[in-house]
Every structure is written in C-alpha cells, then in structure tokens.
C-alpha cells in the first residue's frame, strides 16, 4: 500500500493538469485492485468500475487497469488516449492527446503482442505504436508517427510508417 501511495504522490507531482492527475491517480488505484489477489479484486470492483466509467466514458481515455506503467507517468492533454492492457511502459514516460499504444490484427487473423515501452520515452500527439515492438529508453515518437518496428534507445521516429531519423544527445 505504501508503494501505491508513493506512486500516486509522484504522479500528482509530475502531471501538470487536473484532468491528467485524476486519470493517473484513478488508474493507479484500479491497477492496484485488479492486480491483487482474488479478495482484493472483489473489494476493488466499485473502484475499477468507477475508473472505467469516468476515464473511458466521460474523459475519453482508455488505459486498461492491468497495463503495467512505471512511475512518473505524465499525460499532456489527455483525450483520445488508448493504451493496450498487455503493454508495458517504463518510468518517466510522456504521452499526449490521441496516442495509441496497442496490438494489431495480423493477416492470418491472429492478434499480435503489445508494445514494450522503455523509460523516458516521449510520444508526440496522435502517434501510434502498434504490434509486438520494443521502444528503447529515451526514444522520441514524433507527432502523427505510426511505429510498427522497434525503435532503438535514444532514437527519434517520425513519419508513416515511422523511420528512425536521429539519435538523442
């Protein structure tokens, strides 16, 4: 429980907007309940439903409660944000409006794996990371980019489909 409190306090501190603070705090609480033992999941049903109702139906942000997100997760202008429940997101990441982190339907009808996002990754508005890809630490995903291949640590990816254009200093 002290880990949850520490995460919540850090998230409140790093998120600049009231809406993003609410989304991230409610996500942390829903995640805590949904990842716990069976009795905790039962106790958390009202909190999980409240989180889903408020964030998805009212605020237009879909972050599955079982998504693994590291500390200091920041949302700027959270609207139209979708993050797959099987995604893993590292510490100190920034997402903006319209970002999608999800899987894809392959030609053979199978569903791909979900993205694995390193620490310190920054997503531009309306960027998409799709499929079983790995985004390295401190990478940048440009606004409107559609990433369907791995992006190395420290690199910047832009375009449709995204290509790596330069490394970060």
mmCIF file of N, CA, C and O in Angstrom, residues 72-129:
data_model
loop_
_atom_site.group_PDB
_atom_site.id
_atom_site.type_symbol
_atom_site.label_atom_id
_atom_site.label_comp_id
_atom_site.label_asym_id
_atom_site.label_seq_id
_atom_site.Cartn_x
_atom_site.Cartn_y
_atom_site.Cartn_z
ATOM 1 N N UNK A 72 6.043 8.075 -12.391
ATOM 2 C CA UNK A 72 6.109 9.397 -13.022
ATOM 3 C C UNK A 72 5.547 9.410 -14.437
ATOM 4 O O UNK A 72 6.085 10.050 -15.336
ATOM 5 N N UNK A 73 4.437 8.726 -14.640
ATOM 6 C CA UNK A 73 3.758 8.700 -15.935
ATOM 7 C C UNK A 73 3.023 10.011 -16.127
ATOM 8 O O UNK A 73 2.238 10.418 -15.285
ATOM 9 N N UNK A 74 3.299 10.709 -17.242
ATOM 10 C CA UNK A 74 2.702 12.020 -17.479
ATOM 11 C C UNK A 74 1.808 12.005 -18.710
ATOM 12 O O UNK A 74 2.182 11.465 -19.745
ATOM 13 N N UNK A 75 0.650 12.629 -18.546
ATOM 14 C CA UNK A 75 -0.295 12.791 -19.645
ATOM 15 C C UNK A 75 -0.476 14.282 -19.894
ATOM 16 O O UNK A 75 -0.837 15.026 -18.983
ATOM 17 N N UNK A 76 -0.209 14.695 -21.126
ATOM 18 C CA UNK A 76 -0.466 16.078 -21.518
ATOM 19 C C UNK A 76 -1.674 16.086 -22.436
ATOM 20 O O UNK A 76 -1.683 15.413 -23.464
ATOM 21 N N UNK A 77 -2.694 16.827 -22.080
ATOM 22 C CA UNK A 77 -3.902 16.987 -22.901
ATOM 23 C C UNK A 77 -4.547 15.636 -23.191
ATOM 24 O O UNK A 77 -4.797 15.294 -24.342
ATOM 25 N N UNK A 78 -4.787 14.857 -22.160
ATOM 26 C CA UNK A 78 -5.323 13.511 -22.326
ATOM 27 C C UNK A 78 -6.708 13.496 -22.936
ATOM 28 O O UNK A 78 -7.688 13.831 -22.293
ATOM 29 N N UNK A 79 -6.780 13.143 -24.188
ATOM 30 C CA UNK A 79 -8.044 12.961 -24.879
ATOM 31 C C UNK A 79 -7.776 12.002 -26.025
ATOM 32 O O UNK A 79 -6.797 12.160 -26.749
ATOM 33 N N UNK A 80 -8.594 10.984 -26.172
ATOM 34 C CA UNK A 80 -8.396 10.025 -27.244
ATOM 35 C C UNK A 80 -7.196 9.131 -27.026
ATOM 36 O O UNK A 80 -6.685 8.524 -27.965
ATOM 37 N N UNK A 81 -6.729 9.018 -25.815
ATOM 38 C CA UNK A 81 -5.579 8.194 -25.481
ATOM 39 C C UNK A 81 -6.025 6.744 -25.303
ATOM 40 O O UNK A 81 -6.997 6.481 -24.595
ATOM 41 N N UNK A 82 -5.323 5.791 -25.960
ATOM 42 C CA UNK A 82 -5.656 4.370 -25.851
ATOM 43 C C UNK A 82 -4.371 3.597 -25.585
ATOM 44 O O UNK A 82 -3.418 3.686 -26.366
ATOM 45 N N UNK A 83 -4.341 2.837 -24.487
ATOM 46 C CA UNK A 83 -3.177 2.017 -24.154
ATOM 47 C C UNK A 83 -3.652 0.595 -23.864
ATOM 48 O O UNK A 83 -4.463 0.362 -22.971
ATOM 49 N N UNK A 84 -3.139 -0.358 -24.632
ATOM 50 C CA UNK A 84 -3.487 -1.766 -24.530
ATOM 51 C C UNK A 84 -3.136 -2.321 -23.148
ATOM 52 O O UNK A 84 -2.102 -1.970 -22.579
ATOM 53 N N UNK A 85 -3.978 -3.204 -22.659
ATOM 54 C CA UNK A 85 -3.787 -3.788 -21.336
ATOM 55 C C UNK A 85 -2.576 -4.684 -21.197
ATOM 56 O O UNK A 85 -2.136 -4.966 -20.092
ATOM 57 N N UNK A 86 -2.005 -5.153 -22.302
ATOM 58 C CA UNK A 86 -0.825 -6.009 -22.253
ATOM 59 C C UNK A 86 0.460 -5.236 -22.491
ATOM 60 O O UNK A 86 1.543 -5.812 -22.527
ATOM 61 N N UNK A 87 0.357 -3.940 -22.679
ATOM 62 C CA UNK A 87 1.541 -3.103 -22.891
ATOM 63 C C UNK A 87 2.310 -2.951 -21.589
ATOM 64 O O UNK A 87 1.741 -3.038 -20.499
ATOM 65 N N UNK A 88 3.599 -2.713 -21.729
ATOM 66 C CA UNK A 88 4.464 -2.403 -20.594
ATOM 67 C C UNK A 88 5.087 -1.053 -20.883
ATOM 68 O O UNK A 88 5.671 -0.851 -21.953
ATOM 69 N N UNK A 89 4.972 -0.133 -19.938
ATOM 70 C CA UNK A 89 5.504 1.216 -20.110
ATOM 71 C C UNK A 89 6.442 1.498 -18.946
ATOM 72 O O UNK A 89 6.082 1.315 -17.787
ATOM 73 N N UNK A 90 7.643 1.964 -19.269
ATOM 74 C CA UNK A 90 8.657 2.225 -18.255
ATOM 75 C C UNK A 90 8.394 3.498 -17.463
ATOM 76 O O UNK A 90 7.344 4.131 -17.565
ATOM 77 N N UNK A 91 9.382 3.887 -16.684
ATOM 78 C CA UNK A 91 9.303 5.087 -15.840
ATOM 79 C C UNK A 91 9.439 6.359 -16.680
ATOM 80 O O UNK A 91 10.057 6.352 -17.748
ATOM 81 N N UNK A 92 8.888 7.435 -16.170
ATOM 82 C CA UNK A 92 9.105 8.792 -16.695
ATOM 83 C C UNK A 92 8.699 8.974 -18.152
ATOM 84 O O UNK A 92 9.340 9.731 -18.892
ATOM 85 N N UNK A 93 7.642 8.323 -18.569
ATOM 86 C CA UNK A 93 7.165 8.464 -19.946
ATOM 87 C C UNK A 93 6.117 9.567 -20.044
ATOM 88 O O UNK A 93 5.403 9.844 -19.089
ATOM 89 N N UNK A 94 6.044 10.171 -21.240
ATOM 90 C CA UNK A 94 5.099 11.253 -21.512
ATOM 91 C C UNK A 94 4.252 10.862 -22.712
ATOM 92 O O UNK A 94 4.792 10.474 -23.748
ATOM 93 N N UNK A 95 2.934 10.965 -22.566
ATOM 94 C CA UNK A 95 2.022 10.754 -23.693
ATOM 95 C C UNK A 95 1.176 12.017 -23.879
ATOM 96 O O UNK A 95 0.915 12.737 -22.931
ATOM 97 N N UNK A 96 0.791 12.233 -25.129
ATOM 98 C CA UNK A 96 -0.044 13.391 -25.457
ATOM 99 C C UNK A 96 -1.353 12.910 -26.065
ATOM 100 O O UNK A 96 -1.564 11.720 -26.266
ATOM 101 N N UNK A 97 -2.214 13.847 -26.424
ATOM 102 C CA UNK A 97 -3.536 13.521 -26.943
ATOM 103 C C UNK A 97 -3.439 12.651 -28.191
ATOM 104 O O UNK A 97 -2.546 12.795 -28.997
ATOM 105 N N UNK A 98 -4.386 11.722 -28.282
ATOM 106 C CA UNK A 98 -4.504 10.888 -29.460
ATOM 107 C C UNK A 98 -3.496 9.770 -29.576
ATOM 108 O O UNK A 98 -3.451 9.089 -30.599
ATOM 109 N N UNK A 99 -2.674 9.539 -28.575
ATOM 110 C CA UNK A 99 -1.671 8.471 -28.643
ATOM 111 C C UNK A 99 -2.363 7.114 -28.518
ATOM 112 O O UNK A 99 -3.244 6.927 -27.685
ATOM 113 N N UNK A 100 -1.942 6.178 -29.366
ATOM 114 C CA UNK A 100 -2.423 4.801 -29.301
ATOM 115 C C UNK A 100 -1.228 3.879 -29.132
ATOM 116 O O UNK A 100 -0.278 3.941 -29.915
ATOM 117 N N UNK A 101 -1.275 3.036 -28.121
ATOM 118 C CA UNK A 101 -0.266 2.005 -27.891
ATOM 119 C C UNK A 101 -1.033 0.698 -27.842
ATOM 120 O O UNK A 101 -1.743 0.434 -26.868
ATOM 121 N N UNK A 102 -0.950 -0.096 -28.917
ATOM 122 C CA UNK A 102 -1.806 -1.273 -28.980
ATOM 123 C C UNK A 102 -1.293 -2.365 -29.881
ATOM 124 O O UNK A 102 -0.233 -2.261 -30.487
ATOM 125 N N UNK A 103 -2.081 -3.413 -29.983
ATOM 126 C CA UNK A 103 -1.713 -4.532 -30.838
ATOM 127 C C UNK A 103 -2.376 -4.384 -32.196
ATOM 128 O O UNK A 103 -3.126 -3.439 -32.434
ATOM 129 N N UNK A 104 -2.058 -5.311 -33.097
ATOM 130 C CA UNK A 104 -2.637 -5.288 -34.437
ATOM 131 C C UNK A 104 -3.186 -6.669 -34.779
ATOM 132 O O UNK A 104 -2.809 -7.670 -34.173
ATOM 133 N N UNK A 105 -4.065 -6.698 -35.745
ATOM 134 C CA UNK A 105 -4.594 -7.948 -36.273
ATOM 135 C C UNK A 105 -3.729 -8.329 -37.469
ATOM 136 O O UNK A 105 -3.647 -7.593 -38.454
ATOM 137 N N UNK A 106 -3.069 -9.485 -37.367
ATOM 138 C CA UNK A 106 -2.187 -9.938 -38.444
ATOM 139 C C UNK A 106 -3.017 -10.463 -39.614
ATOM 140 O O UNK A 106 -4.211 -10.730 -39.482
ATOM 141 N N UNK A 107 -2.359 -10.629 -40.756
ATOM 142 C CA UNK A 107 -3.049 -11.111 -41.956
ATOM 143 C C UNK A 107 -3.679 -12.482 -41.756
ATOM 144 O O UNK A 107 -4.696 -12.796 -42.341
ATOM 145 N N UNK A 108 -3.064 -13.312 -40.905
ATOM 146 C CA UNK A 108 -3.594 -14.653 -40.658
ATOM 147 C C UNK A 108 -4.710 -14.666 -39.609
ATOM 148 O O UNK A 108 -5.194 -15.725 -39.227
ATOM 149 N N UNK A 109 -5.105 -13.488 -39.127
ATOM 150 C CA UNK A 109 -6.199 -13.387 -38.167
ATOM 151 C C UNK A 109 -5.775 -13.400 -36.711
ATOM 152 O O UNK A 109 -6.595 -13.184 -35.828
ATOM 153 N N UNK A 110 -4.500 -13.655 -36.442
ATOM 154 C CA UNK A 110 -4.005 -13.645 -35.068
ATOM 155 C C UNK A 110 -3.805 -12.209 -34.591
ATOM 156 O O UNK A 110 -3.550 -11.307 -35.384
ATOM 157 N N UNK A 111 -3.890 -12.044 -33.284
ATOM 158 C CA UNK A 111 -3.630 -10.737 -32.683
ATOM 159 C C UNK A 111 -2.171 -10.706 -32.249
ATOM 160 O O UNK A 111 -1.680 -11.644 -31.617
ATOM 161 N N UNK A 112 -1.476 -9.632 -32.597
ATOM 162 C CA UNK A 112 -0.058 -9.504 -32.246
ATOM 163 C C UNK A 112 0.107 -9.239 -30.756
ATOM 164 O O UNK A 112 -0.862 -8.958 -30.047
ATOM 165 N N UNK A 113 1.349 -9.272 -30.326
ATOM 166 C CA UNK A 113 1.659 -8.861 -28.970
ATOM 167 C C UNK A 113 1.540 -7.354 -28.841
ATOM 168 O O UNK A 113 1.328 -6.642 -29.827
ATOM 169 N N UNK A 114 1.668 -6.858 -27.639
ATOM 170 C CA UNK A 114 1.550 -5.422 -27.378
ATOM 171 C C UNK A 114 2.942 -4.809 -27.233
ATOM 172 O O UNK A 114 3.905 -5.501 -26.910
ATOM 173 N N UNK A 115 3.055 -3.508 -27.454
ATOM 174 C CA UNK A 115 4.349 -2.831 -27.358
ATOM 175 C C UNK A 115 4.947 -2.862 -25.955
ATOM 176 O O UNK A 115 4.237 -2.875 -24.959
ATOM 177 N N UNK A 116 6.268 -2.850 -25.934
ATOM 178 C CA UNK A 116 7.042 -2.725 -24.700
ATOM 179 C C UNK A 116 7.781 -1.393 -24.815
ATOM 180 O O UNK A 116 8.598 -1.198 -25.711
ATOM 181 N N UNK A 117 7.474 -0.485 -23.918
ATOM 182 C CA UNK A 117 7.998 0.871 -23.963
ATOM 183 C C UNK A 117 9.025 1.042 -22.850
ATOM 184 O O UNK A 117 8.746 0.745 -21.686
ATOM 185 N N UNK A 118 10.207 1.533 -23.200
ATOM 186 C CA UNK A 118 11.248 1.762 -22.208
ATOM 187 C C UNK A 118 10.959 2.976 -21.340
ATOM 188 O O UNK A 118 9.888 3.582 -21.403
ATOM 189 N N UNK A 119 11.944 3.371 -20.560
ATOM 190 C CA UNK A 119 11.817 4.531 -19.669
ATOM 191 C C UNK A 119 12.187 5.813 -20.405
ATOM 192 O O UNK A 119 13.013 5.797 -21.314
ATOM 193 N N UNK A 120 11.561 6.914 -20.010
ATOM 194 C CA UNK A 120 11.882 8.218 -20.553
ATOM 195 C C UNK A 120 11.420 8.446 -21.977
ATOM 196 O O UNK A 120 11.898 9.363 -22.639
ATOM 197 N N UNK A 121 10.491 7.641 -22.459
ATOM 198 C CA UNK A 121 10.004 7.770 -23.829
ATOM 199 C C UNK A 121 8.963 8.883 -23.892
ATOM 200 O O UNK A 121 8.116 9.006 -23.018
ATOM 201 N N UNK A 122 9.023 9.672 -24.966
ATOM 202 C CA UNK A 122 8.088 10.780 -25.158
ATOM 203 C C UNK A 122 7.322 10.563 -26.462
ATOM 204 O O UNK A 122 7.918 10.329 -27.507
ATOM 205 N N UNK A 123 6.004 10.646 -26.374
ATOM 206 C CA UNK A 123 5.125 10.431 -27.520
ATOM 207 C C UNK A 123 4.531 11.757 -27.969
ATOM 208 O O UNK A 123 3.920 12.465 -27.167
ATOM 209 N N UNK A 124 4.647 12.062 -29.258
ATOM 210 C CA UNK A 124 4.014 13.241 -29.825
ATOM 211 C C UNK A 124 2.526 13.003 -30.007
ATOM 212 O O UNK A 124 2.045 11.865 -30.008
ATOM 213 N N UNK A 125 1.784 14.075 -30.200
ATOM 214 C CA UNK A 125 0.334 13.998 -30.379
ATOM 215 C C UNK A 125 -0.016 13.095 -31.558
ATOM 216 O O UNK A 125 0.648 13.108 -32.591
ATOM 217 N N UNK A 126 -1.046 12.291 -31.376
ATOM 218 C CA UNK A 126 -1.600 11.411 -32.405
ATOM 219 C C UNK A 126 -0.620 10.366 -32.931
ATOM 220 O O UNK A 126 -0.799 9.858 -34.027
ATOM 221 N N UNK A 127 0.406 10.048 -32.170
ATOM 222 C CA UNK A 127 1.330 8.992 -32.590
ATOM 223 C C UNK A 127 0.745 7.637 -32.220
ATOM 224 O O UNK A 127 -0.095 7.525 -31.324
ATOM 225 N N UNK A 128 1.194 6.612 -32.951
ATOM 226 C CA UNK A 128 0.711 5.260 -32.723
ATOM 227 C C UNK A 128 1.888 4.299 -32.691
ATOM 228 O O UNK A 128 2.778 4.382 -33.536
ATOM 229 N N UNK A 129 1.889 3.405 -31.726
ATOM 230 C CA UNK A 129 2.868 2.330 -31.652
ATOM 231 C C UNK A 129 2.051 1.048 -31.636
ATOM 232 O O UNK A 129 1.263 0.819 -30.717
#
